XYZ file of C-alpha atoms in Angstrom:
758
model
C 114.906 69.305 103.626
C 117.854 70.929 105.413
C 117.572 74.064 107.547
C 118.960 76.236 104.745
C 116.205 75.136 102.387
C 118.476 72.970 100.233
C 117.513 69.434 99.224
C 120.527 67.203 99.808
C 119.197 63.652 99.843
C 116.480 61.468 98.390
C 114.718 61.496 101.763
C 114.440 65.296 101.499
C 112.497 64.928 98.241
C 109.591 62.891 99.505
C 107.700 65.251 101.775
C 107.880 68.469 99.694
C 106.713 66.553 96.622
C 103.956 64.758 98.513
C 102.420 68.026 99.778
C 103.124 69.682 96.401
C 100.884 67.205 94.621
C 98.240 67.590 97.327
C 98.200 71.359 96.885
C 99.588 72.018 100.355
C 103.222 72.916 99.680
C 103.206 76.626 100.479
C 106.968 76.948 100.054
C 107.317 75.242 96.695
C 109.781 78.001 95.758
C 112.286 76.384 98.146
C 112.217 73.158 96.117
C 111.551 74.135 92.510
C 113.575 76.628 90.528
C 117.317 77.109 91.076
C 118.909 76.650 94.521
C 122.418 76.360 95.867
C 123.418 72.878 96.998
C 126.188 70.372 97.403
C 126.582 67.131 95.450
C 129.475 64.687 95.891
C 131.258 67.297 97.948
C 131.044 69.945 95.225
C 129.106 73.220 95.450
C 126.728 74.208 92.719
C 123.086 74.819 91.919
C 120.176 72.389 91.621
C 117.601 73.124 88.913
C 114.186 71.451 89.253
C 111.050 71.739 87.151
C 107.620 70.130 87.147
C 106.818 68.810 83.647
C 104.642 65.704 84.175
C 103.998 64.840 80.515
C 107.364 65.749 78.990
C 109.270 63.098 77.019
C 112.594 64.784 77.848
C 113.860 68.007 79.436
C 117.247 69.722 79.080
C 118.692 72.932 80.463
C 120.049 75.302 77.840
C 121.738 78.698 77.851
C 124.783 80.704 76.883
C 126.896 78.295 78.904
C 126.239 75.433 76.434
C 125.447 77.425 73.306
C 121.727 76.649 73.778
C 122.316 73.020 72.814
C 119.677 70.738 74.372
C 121.846 67.660 73.875
C 124.620 68.779 76.216
C 122.856 68.995 79.608
C 119.842 66.658 79.791
C 117.882 66.670 83.042
C 116.932 63.526 84.940
C 113.630 62.370 86.320
C 113.380 61.839 90.044
C 111.674 58.816 91.493
C 108.635 61.038 91.096
C 108.548 60.952 87.307
C 106.804 64.312 87.021
C 109.852 66.254 88.280
C 113.122 66.816 86.404
C 116.446 67.834 87.945
C 120.059 68.709 87.136
C 123.026 69.888 89.225
C 125.496 72.352 87.705
C 128.738 73.727 89.086
C 130.063 77.231 88.521
C 126.682 78.967 88.462
C 126.845 82.667 89.396
C 124.272 85.451 89.591
C 122.828 86.375 86.164
C 123.542 82.893 84.752
C 121.036 82.720 81.857
C 119.008 79.595 81.114
C 115.793 78.027 79.850
C 114.264 74.575 79.885
C 114.087 72.794 76.539
C 111.041 70.548 76.787
C 110.219 67.741 74.381
C 106.551 66.807 74.394
C 105.092 63.372 73.869
C 104.386 64.534 70.331
C 108.135 65.203 69.843
C 107.699 68.960 69.545
C 110.323 71.113 71.282
C 109.568 74.273 73.242
C 111.888 76.539 75.227
C 110.450 77.675 78.525
C 111.455 80.147 81.216
C 111.707 78.690 84.714
C 108.235 79.022 86.341
C 109.968 79.540 89.721
C 112.858 81.676 88.428
C 113.733 84.732 90.550
C 115.031 86.960 87.737
C 114.552 87.244 83.971
C 116.025 88.931 80.954
C 114.783 92.332 79.867
C 112.061 92.220 77.245
C 111.872 91.214 74.453
C 114.161 88.400 75.661
C 112.497 85.857 77.909
C 115.201 83.647 79.444
C 115.536 83.157 83.196
C 118.560 84.452 85.102
C 119.835 82.754 88.212
C 119.801 85.160 91.173
C 120.389 84.420 94.863
C 117.735 86.383 96.756
C 118.707 85.241 100.245
C 121.549 87.668 100.999
C 119.688 90.967 101.452
C 119.888 92.599 104.910
C 116.572 94.229 105.765
C 116.238 97.415 107.790
C 112.473 97.445 108.397
C 112.192 95.788 111.812
C 110.517 98.871 113.289
C 107.938 98.769 110.498
C 106.975 95.193 111.313
C 106.656 96.061 115.001
C 104.385 98.953 114.031
C 102.198 96.699 111.879
C 101.880 94.115 114.641
C 100.302 96.736 116.907
C 97.891 98.147 114.322
C 94.242 97.267 113.818
C 93.894 98.131 110.144
C 90.091 98.081 110.311
C 90.175 100.871 112.891
C 92.973 102.834 111.230
C 93.263 105.267 108.321
C 94.011 103.646 104.977
C 94.538 106.039 102.088
C 95.998 104.238 99.072
C 97.864 105.801 96.150
C 97.789 103.461 93.155
C 100.672 103.809 90.734
C 102.240 102.350 87.628
C 105.961 102.388 88.351
C 107.040 103.094 84.784
C 104.834 106.130 84.219
C 104.645 107.984 87.527
C 107.801 109.948 86.820
C 110.377 109.549 84.079
C 113.740 110.989 83.156
C 113.811 113.633 80.426
C 114.629 111.015 77.784
C 111.451 109.118 78.686
C 113.172 106.283 80.528
C 111.571 105.208 83.818
C 113.039 105.437 87.292
C 114.603 102.279 88.692
C 113.260 100.629 91.836
C 115.501 102.575 94.225
C 115.083 106.002 92.611
C 111.338 105.456 92.471
C 111.202 104.566 96.177
C 113.238 107.598 97.204
C 111.052 110.010 95.232
C 107.715 108.325 95.867
C 108.115 107.788 99.618
C 108.779 111.497 100.182
C 105.825 112.424 97.980
C 103.417 110.061 99.747
C 104.397 111.320 103.191
C 103.956 114.922 102.110
C 100.612 114.248 100.448
C 99.141 112.229 103.314
C 98.918 108.746 101.800
C 99.396 105.679 103.989
C 99.676 102.915 101.376
C 101.105 102.516 97.906
C 99.521 100.028 95.531
C 101.691 99.040 92.588
C 100.345 97.560 89.393
C 101.835 94.094 88.736
C 105.621 93.827 88.845
C 106.071 90.102 88.222
C 107.854 89.747 84.882
C 105.738 90.358 81.788
C 106.866 90.728 78.173
C 104.218 93.082 76.742
C 104.245 96.670 78.057
C 100.680 97.220 76.902
C 99.387 94.595 79.340
C 100.509 96.886 82.240
C 101.791 93.752 83.979
C 98.564 91.738 83.952
C 99.890 89.070 81.552
C 102.669 87.411 83.525
C 105.304 84.925 82.368
C 107.600 85.120 85.413
C 105.455 84.780 88.526
C 108.469 84.647 90.844
C 110.624 87.275 89.117
C 110.333 91.039 89.791
C 110.410 92.650 86.372
C 113.907 93.511 85.165
C 112.623 96.780 83.646
C 113.517 98.600 86.849
C 116.409 96.590 88.297
C 117.325 93.349 90.041
C 115.475 91.420 92.750
C 117.861 93.030 95.264
C 116.822 96.467 93.986
C 113.188 95.434 94.406
C 113.922 94.521 98.020
C 115.652 97.842 98.577
C 112.563 99.612 97.240
C 110.321 97.882 99.788
C 112.826 98.610 102.546
C 112.822 102.341 101.740
C 109.039 102.534 101.795
C 108.852 100.733 105.122
C 111.475 102.954 106.694
C 109.298 105.893 105.641
C 106.148 104.385 107.143
C 104.501 103.472 103.823
C 102.827 100.088 103.315
C 103.157 98.507 99.855
C 100.419 96.484 98.156
C 101.235 94.563 94.981
C 98.717 93.670 92.295
C 98.745 89.891 91.815
C 97.262 87.911 88.925
C 96.222 84.313 89.729
C 93.205 84.375 87.417
C 94.876 83.818 84.065
C 98.178 83.863 82.145
C 99.122 84.702 78.547
C 99.780 82.351 75.680
C 103.377 83.516 75.246
C 105.559 80.610 74.178
C 108.130 81.118 76.964
C 105.529 81.173 79.741
C 103.223 78.638 81.403
C 101.171 78.085 78.261
C 101.037 74.322 77.493
C 104.228 74.044 79.498
C 105.085 70.386 78.849
C 103.251 70.143 75.536
C 99.925 69.553 77.293
C 97.486 71.607 79.324
C 99.757 71.573 82.342
C 98.903 74.715 84.364
C 95.612 75.460 82.575
C 92.314 73.634 82.384
C 92.053 71.063 79.622
C 88.287 71.504 79.278
C 87.768 73.790 76.232
C 84.782 75.424 77.957
C 86.897 76.393 80.993
C 90.460 76.896 79.779
C 90.333 80.320 78.093
C 89.232 83.906 78.459
C 88.829 84.601 74.785
C 88.447 88.383 75.026
C 91.685 88.604 77.038
C 93.580 86.071 74.911
C 94.659 84.196 78.054
C 94.512 80.768 79.661
C 92.837 80.002 82.995
C 94.645 78.221 85.816
C 93.292 74.762 86.667
C 92.465 75.283 90.346
C 91.550 71.616 90.689
C 95.175 70.516 90.359
C 97.126 70.333 93.602
C 100.339 71.337 91.823
C 98.722 74.526 90.504
C 97.369 75.401 93.948
C 100.838 74.864 95.443
C 102.391 77.012 92.709
C 100.006 79.941 93.276
C 99.766 79.877 97.071
C 103.546 79.583 97.307
C 103.814 82.559 94.977
C 101.628 84.720 97.221
C 103.694 83.783 100.266
C 106.904 84.341 98.294
C 106.100 88.024 97.642
C 105.023 88.562 101.242
C 107.848 86.749 103.012
C 110.802 86.994 100.645
C 110.167 90.548 99.408
C 108.276 91.972 102.419
C 105.223 93.055 100.431
C 102.496 94.191 102.860
C 99.573 92.882 100.880
C 98.252 91.561 97.599
C 95.387 92.954 95.593
C 94.034 89.880 93.791
C 93.052 90.777 90.246
C 89.904 89.623 88.439
C 88.420 87.521 91.257
C 84.993 87.548 89.593
C 86.438 85.805 86.526
C 87.621 83.021 88.807
C 84.364 82.553 90.684
C 81.959 82.265 87.747
C 82.132 79.534 85.111
C 80.129 81.668 82.691
C 82.309 84.772 83.101
C 83.025 86.279 79.653
C 81.880 83.065 77.942
C 79.091 82.407 75.487
C 79.229 78.723 76.379
C 80.263 77.362 79.737
C 80.541 74.099 81.614
C 78.158 74.060 84.612
C 79.386 72.733 87.934
C 78.282 69.333 89.245
C 75.100 70.900 90.609
C 74.264 72.640 87.350
C 75.287 76.077 88.593
C 77.699 78.756 87.437
C 79.947 78.794 90.510
C 83.477 77.459 90.086
C 83.815 75.280 93.186
C 87.516 74.638 92.537
C 88.321 78.364 92.402
C 86.291 78.990 95.571
C 88.230 76.294 97.399
C 91.519 77.686 96.087
C 90.766 81.226 97.289
C 89.729 79.977 100.704
C 92.904 77.900 101.009
C 95.020 80.799 99.758
C 93.732 83.234 102.354
C 93.821 80.697 105.164
C 97.462 79.859 104.387
C 98.558 83.476 104.038
C 96.914 84.712 107.244
C 98.068 81.695 109.256
C 101.657 82.700 108.529
C 101.274 86.486 108.210
C 98.282 87.809 110.166
C 99.137 91.477 109.531
C 99.013 91.430 105.716
C 96.288 92.667 103.396
C 94.495 90.327 101.011
C 92.269 92.464 98.801
C 89.785 91.144 96.260
C 88.944 92.928 93.053
C 85.506 91.357 92.915
C 82.965 93.193 90.806
C 79.744 91.332 91.619
C 77.522 90.775 94.633
C 79.227 87.511 95.607
C 78.470 87.079 99.321
C 80.982 86.989 102.174
C 84.084 87.921 100.207
C 85.666 89.405 103.345
C 84.176 86.974 105.836
C 86.203 84.185 107.493
C 86.557 80.883 105.686
C 85.140 78.936 108.644
C 81.859 80.836 108.261
C 81.620 80.218 104.517
C 83.469 83.329 103.367
C 86.307 83.620 100.886
C 88.625 84.880 103.618
C 89.856 88.190 102.170
C 90.123 91.091 104.583
C 89.165 93.794 102.058
C 87.233 94.068 98.829
C 87.108 96.799 96.201
C 83.665 98.414 96.207
C 83.017 98.337 92.479
C 79.301 99.026 92.899
C 80.019 102.325 94.651
C 82.533 103.241 91.971
C 80.187 102.578 89.057
C 77.165 104.277 90.639
C 78.907 107.417 91.819
C 80.885 107.954 88.634
C 77.668 107.585 86.634
C 76.111 110.153 88.944
C 78.978 112.610 88.481
C 78.765 112.187 84.699
C 75.090 113.124 84.822
C 74.175 116.733 84.110
C 73.188 118.353 87.439
C 69.794 119.184 85.940
C 68.995 115.461 85.920
C 70.685 114.417 89.147
C 67.442 114.583 91.128
C 66.240 111.575 89.143
C 69.482 109.706 89.814
C 69.720 110.413 93.543
C 69.756 106.709 94.387
C 73.130 106.271 92.708
C 74.545 108.665 95.267
C 72.970 107.070 98.333
C 72.512 103.356 97.625
C 76.072 102.356 98.545
C 75.566 103.546 102.125
C 72.975 100.860 102.706
C 75.406 97.996 102.072
C 78.573 99.812 103.172
C 79.153 97.443 106.101
C 78.253 94.140 104.454
C 81.956 93.738 103.585
C 85.202 95.469 104.489
C 85.384 97.828 101.537
C 87.952 99.920 99.736
C 86.530 102.705 97.561
C 88.570 102.577 94.335
C 89.173 105.185 91.690
C 91.691 102.989 89.931
C 93.671 102.853 86.703
C 90.803 100.939 85.060
C 88.620 104.054 85.263
C 91.041 106.538 83.689
C 92.438 104.644 80.691
C 91.854 105.230 76.984
C 88.200 105.732 76.168
C 87.009 106.180 79.761
C 88.180 109.774 80.443
C 90.164 110.942 83.446
C 88.366 111.476 86.748
C 88.394 115.201 86.066
C 87.000 114.540 82.592
C 84.071 112.600 84.031
C 82.792 115.639 85.926
C 79.695 117.030 84.230
C 79.862 120.802 83.811
C 79.939 123.199 80.853
C 82.696 125.217 82.544
C 86.173 124.399 83.849
C 85.269 126.083 87.131
C 82.335 123.726 87.499
C 84.482 120.701 86.720
C 86.989 121.635 89.406
C 84.190 122.239 91.924
C 82.583 118.895 91.057
C 85.915 117.088 91.327
C 86.585 118.546 94.775
C 83.062 117.725 95.929
C 83.368 114.142 94.709
C 86.681 113.580 96.502
C 85.344 115.087 99.743
C 82.236 112.888 99.505
C 84.485 109.867 98.887
C 86.704 110.803 101.845
C 83.709 110.921 104.179
C 82.035 107.777 102.810
C 82.583 104.610 104.889
C 85.417 102.488 103.513
C 89.130 102.813 102.901
C 90.257 105.013 100.003
C 92.181 104.442 96.769
C 93.003 106.959 94.038
C 95.109 106.409 90.959
C 98.101 108.633 90.311
C 97.256 111.834 88.450
C 93.843 112.356 90.024
C 95.492 114.699 92.532
C 96.643 116.881 89.616
C 93.166 117.034 88.063
C 94.755 115.406 85.046
C 92.683 116.266 82.010
C 93.769 113.548 79.606
C 93.513 109.820 80.240
C 96.397 107.797 81.636
C 99.007 106.758 79.069
C 101.379 104.046 80.312
C 104.155 105.229 77.967
C 104.377 108.739 79.472
C 104.688 110.179 82.939
C 101.609 111.776 84.451
C 101.099 115.467 83.653
C 103.224 117.127 86.329
C 103.427 120.181 84.065
C 99.833 120.973 85.078
C 101.105 122.235 88.433
C 102.341 125.398 86.732
C 98.666 126.357 86.286
C 96.955 127.912 89.280
C 93.746 125.876 89.111
C 95.599 122.550 89.009
C 98.068 123.646 91.670
C 95.161 124.511 93.968
C 93.600 121.121 93.261
C 96.875 119.467 94.236
C 96.883 121.441 97.485
C 93.261 120.424 98.076
C 94.208 116.733 97.835
C 97.065 117.245 100.248
C 94.920 119.000 102.835
C 91.933 116.685 102.643
C 94.247 113.670 102.895
C 95.789 115.045 106.075
C 92.338 115.980 107.371
C 91.324 112.351 106.859
C 94.404 111.084 108.715
C 93.849 113.315 111.741
C 90.076 112.915 112.124
C 89.238 109.497 113.520
C 85.459 109.644 112.813
C 86.320 109.009 109.157
C 88.011 105.674 109.886
C 87.604 104.541 113.500
C 84.369 102.616 112.871
C 84.775 102.130 109.150
C 83.446 98.578 109.286
C 80.369 99.139 111.435
C 77.052 100.976 111.503
C 78.301 102.473 114.778
C 80.439 104.793 112.687
C 77.681 106.131 110.434
C 74.211 107.640 110.790
C 72.043 109.287 108.210
C 70.744 112.791 108.788
C 69.084 113.335 105.431
C 69.232 110.917 102.510
C 66.070 111.817 100.610
C 66.348 115.473 99.603
C 66.614 114.474 95.964
C 64.884 117.623 94.705
C 67.850 119.708 95.860
C 70.512 116.959 95.459
C 71.679 117.428 99.044
C 72.651 114.698 101.486
C 73.822 114.957 105.087
C 75.206 112.287 107.381
C 77.268 111.708 110.509
C 80.633 109.923 110.827
C 81.255 108.828 114.390
C 84.149 107.768 116.582
C 82.417 106.417 119.679
C 85.582 105.325 121.492
C 84.652 107.542 124.440
C 80.880 107.668 125.084
C 81.363 110.650 127.404
C 83.211 112.678 124.790
C 81.334 112.691 121.458
C 83.734 112.829 118.535
C 82.024 113.088 115.213
C 81.821 114.965 111.956
C 78.715 116.032 110.087
C 79.021 115.907 106.322
C 76.819 118.038 104.068
C 77.007 117.537 100.284
C 75.405 119.696 97.599
C 75.757 118.195 94.130
C 74.154 120.896 92.015
C 75.518 124.370 91.192
C 72.798 126.086 93.208
C 73.528 127.784 96.509
C 71.311 126.648 99.383
C 70.541 129.447 101.838
C 69.359 128.877 105.420
C 69.295 125.117 104.883
C 68.335 123.382 108.112
C 69.447 119.897 109.177
C 68.879 117.921 112.341
C 71.822 117.400 114.686
C 72.314 114.858 117.483
C 73.387 117.215 120.276
C 72.402 120.640 121.523
C 75.328 123.034 121.380
C 77.826 124.427 118.936
C 78.908 123.081 115.556
C 81.882 124.495 113.693
C 82.615 124.381 109.993
C 86.041 122.721 109.771
C 86.394 122.018 106.053
C 84.828 123.213 102.827
C 85.638 122.324 99.227
C 84.530 125.843 98.258
C 87.388 127.609 100.008
C 89.211 130.203 97.944
C 92.592 128.517 98.428
C 91.271 125.413 96.647
C 89.820 127.389 93.747
C 86.321 127.827 95.172
C 84.331 131.016 95.594
C 85.352 131.503 99.216
C 82.098 133.357 99.852
C 80.625 131.221 102.618
C 81.994 130.400 106.039
C 79.329 129.189 108.447
C 81.801 129.502 111.309
C 80.417 128.376 114.667
C 76.713 127.645 114.646
C 74.546 127.356 117.734
C 71.903 124.655 117.458
C 68.250 125.455 118.095
C 65.648 123.324 119.779
C 63.856 122.792 116.509
C 63.250 119.150 115.651
C 64.165 117.826 112.236
C 65.304 114.561 110.636
C 64.479 112.678 113.816
C 66.617 114.887 116.056
C 65.416 117.327 118.715
C 67.911 119.983 117.655
C 68.939 121.447 114.340
C 71.301 123.942 112.754
C 70.906 126.291 109.836
C 73.553 126.489 107.111
C 74.398 128.254 103.919
C 75.745 125.755 101.385
C 77.677 126.735 98.242
C 76.770 125.057 94.989
C 78.752 121.915 94.069
C 80.373 121.656 97.455
C 80.939 119.435 100.448
C 81.389 120.782 103.962
C 82.400 119.114 107.206
C 81.143 120.289 110.592
C 82.461 119.250 113.977
C 80.470 119.167 117.182
C 82.261 121.045 119.954
C 81.411 119.482 123.326
C 80.545 121.954 126.060
C 83.618 121.154 128.129
C 85.870 122.084 125.230
C 84.434 125.568 124.938
C 85.407 128.457 127.180
C 82.689 128.879 129.834
C 81.294 132.008 131.431
C 79.430 132.264 134.718
C 75.734 131.650 134.433
C 73.486 134.685 133.870
C 76.525 136.935 133.504
C 76.534 139.758 130.977
C 79.818 140.915 129.496
C 79.769 144.626 128.756
C 81.607 145.450 125.575
C 82.752 149.085 125.185
C 81.183 150.743 122.192
C 84.613 151.403 120.683
C 85.348 147.667 120.713
C 82.095 146.456 119.231
C 83.105 146.719 115.579
C 86.419 144.935 116.126
C 84.849 142.119 118.160
C 82.140 141.441 115.639
C 84.615 141.400 112.757
C 86.498 138.539 114.439
C 83.388 136.373 114.671
C 83.083 133.954 111.680
C 80.266 135.172 109.474
C 77.986 132.970 107.479
C 78.619 134.986 104.359
C 81.797 137.062 104.147
C 81.141 140.733 103.426
C 83.358 143.636 102.576
C 84.202 145.784 105.573
C 83.267 148.913 103.666
C 79.593 147.858 103.716
C 79.346 148.124 107.505
C 77.288 151.325 107.897
C 76.460 153.627 110.793
C 72.941 152.248 110.759
C 74.233 148.751 111.571
C 76.405 150.092 114.378
C 73.334 151.687 115.841
C 71.544 148.343 115.710
C 74.456 146.729 117.484
C 74.422 149.307 120.275
C 70.717 148.767 120.856
C 71.129 145.005 120.901
C 73.696 144.991 123.714
C 71.108 145.565 126.406
C 71.195 142.473 128.650
C 68.177 140.239 128.806
C 67.552 136.942 130.537
C 67.082 133.720 128.636
C 63.350 133.836 129.364
C 63.021 137.362 127.951
C 64.861 136.609 124.696
C 62.499 136.896 121.702
C 62.017 133.616 119.957
C 62.748 133.504 116.283
C 59.687 134.153 114.164
C 58.510 130.803 113.021
C 57.987 130.177 109.375
C 54.561 129.993 107.924
C 53.109 126.768 106.711
C 54.052 124.373 103.986
C 53.401 126.779 101.143
C 56.718 128.454 101.932
C 58.664 125.255 102.596
C 60.072 122.437 100.512
C 61.674 119.050 101.017
C 62.452 118.281 104.676
C 61.298 121.698 105.802
C 63.718 123.577 103.550
C 62.819 126.881 101.966
C 61.847 126.371 98.370
C 64.212 127.600 95.710
C 64.303 131.282 94.965
C 65.748 132.672 91.773
C 69.497 132.106 91.562
C 71.287 133.998 94.307
C 68.120 135.609 95.761
C 66.736 134.720 99.188
C 62.986 134.521 99.927
C 61.985 137.966 101.101
C 59.391 136.919 103.686
C 61.934 134.801 105.466
C 64.699 137.399 105.336
C 62.451 140.028 106.944
C 61.575 137.884 109.956
C 65.102 136.667 110.354
C 66.568 140.157 110.278
C 64.133 141.357 112.903
C 64.863 138.451 115.226
C 68.622 138.687 114.958
C 68.911 142.331 115.901
C 68.453 141.266 119.533
C 71.071 139.380 121.523
C 70.813 137.306 124.691
C 73.319 135.720 127.029
C 72.226 132.130 127.641
C 73.512 129.793 130.328
C 77.220 129.069 129.935
C 77.301 130.760 126.507
C 78.166 134.375 125.648
C 76.703 135.501 122.328
C 78.311 138.535 120.732
C 76.272 141.191 118.943
C 75.575 140.218 115.371
C 75.694 142.730 112.565
C 73.328 142.163 109.666
C 73.087 144.035 106.393
C 70.182 146.375 105.899
C 70.121 145.367 102.253
C 69.703 141.916 100.793
C 72.825 139.846 100.017
C 74.435 140.063 96.638
C 74.032 137.103 94.320
C 76.178 134.059 94.933
């Protein structure tokens, strides 16, 4: 083969065909399909097609009035391959292969390796030279080469190109318009990756791209292959990685596609117990054939190298791995088992080939079972992917969120189980299109609550829990709007919802939590290791509360971590104590219950000083107020990052300044200024008398277990009312203030009356 990829002599045919039949030609697209060449000193285009059992093959099109008798193709010395050379072929030249089977039936087929196709419902291939585009994404590739994706943020926005945004007449954006609008949106919203549902040519809109007839042709719905390249270029120049859904598991029975291509089971299995997925109405690739392996592996490399796609999300991997998948009858493997050895070998070869040539890409498996080692290296028995969708987490947590909060205590395991296997693979947590389509309800619709306010609170809590959970993140378009109805591929998502305050606030919540995720390394630095996660409390099922740590341990001398506290019932938890790993100060840095997001805005724990009170296996603990249906993040503030005062030094605060100083201190529960009475000011004045650390009264300890609940928590009081015995002792203790070593504590004003209901 010549340096420009053209085949010019018989000697050039031998090697590419030899490795093609073996299943090792990973650039089969440079041989098959339509390519410029020279024959007898004349320029033109070679057309080549694999049709091993065909009796005859002709090329037909507008150029010869679709007459199969005018341009017959010729067999090479390798009788399975047919070829013809035509002069005068320009871009958009339309053609098909007319294939006569051994049974003398005639079928008209699109070119399996064709780079462009007609717009549906037409199915002919169009010649298109894809080699002339000048890329402008060199800086992007340099950036990728220096990135460790496992130790980096990865926040994926999944989209269907035709229904993200549309023109007023309902027509979709083209590739370039989509890229211009979407890249700006993703940057603003804090997403790092875009995952696009399949864009290889497909005839039926209702398949969403998962029933492909043109594996090498970007769909003509949105433009040309050059426009597709421009789209990728725009995303890269804006710092957005693009993942493309890819479908090597099956193909449709459309007459123009791969179905019985040469009149026989050419690309599919011939075994009737292996060849079909009946419920999908599709055929299954025969992974045992070298030519099929070459076709598919070349296709993966084609999208990555020719179109600069950053990764492939491989659809329906489970259907490939199991011989009994979606079948009442199945053909066992040679050992009597259900594993498809040929598909396993194909996936391992696919990933090995892709990563050998492109080590910085993403190969993501949609694998819905407990198949082992999906993201482990091939040489250690793994399938070789670098990420896997965590379908178990998705199913468990969505079931949990659909459960009425009254019954969540009995379903607590669905909330916590995923943490115990979170590092067995490199996971992506997906809330994908499959979960928000007809009959499944939108994400917002899955939230169990009798009120809209409760649904919004639940939705925010779920997303914050997901953000803090180990694993990369994926959300389908529309979830950030709190879209009420399910996704409809014929219409754009409900942007009109942003005119409503509650949905607008939800949109702002997504934006802020996304950016919080990007700028807080504990949420992604050790995403693939137990070093990045530690439980605090997993078993408080009676109150539906969990607490855990996310850790960036890059610098052992400078702890960088976040504590996550989740409350999944609409009951406020007052004075809830959790163990913490370090003595010192913890600051509330994010809460889903903030007023600007649509929450109550009543609670801000501010900065909390830990106490030497052991709990949850830690020597120190902090006490929190937790809103109902909320998630809060707390950050440990190392001593060296806080302003320090001289030891045993008392700062005298003039009486006139006391009220102002106290009002600036974050309060656990925000109160109206008008409620600050003269009696409280008197308490403050008395409490300013300096005392040493040894003289400071210790907080009255709680009485025994009769007044405590799970993990030492105070048992539930009636809604919004705090236990009186505890409030009395706490109020008495907190009217006195001490200056401890290296820490200045300001006077603390407390109400003389009990708090109002939450």
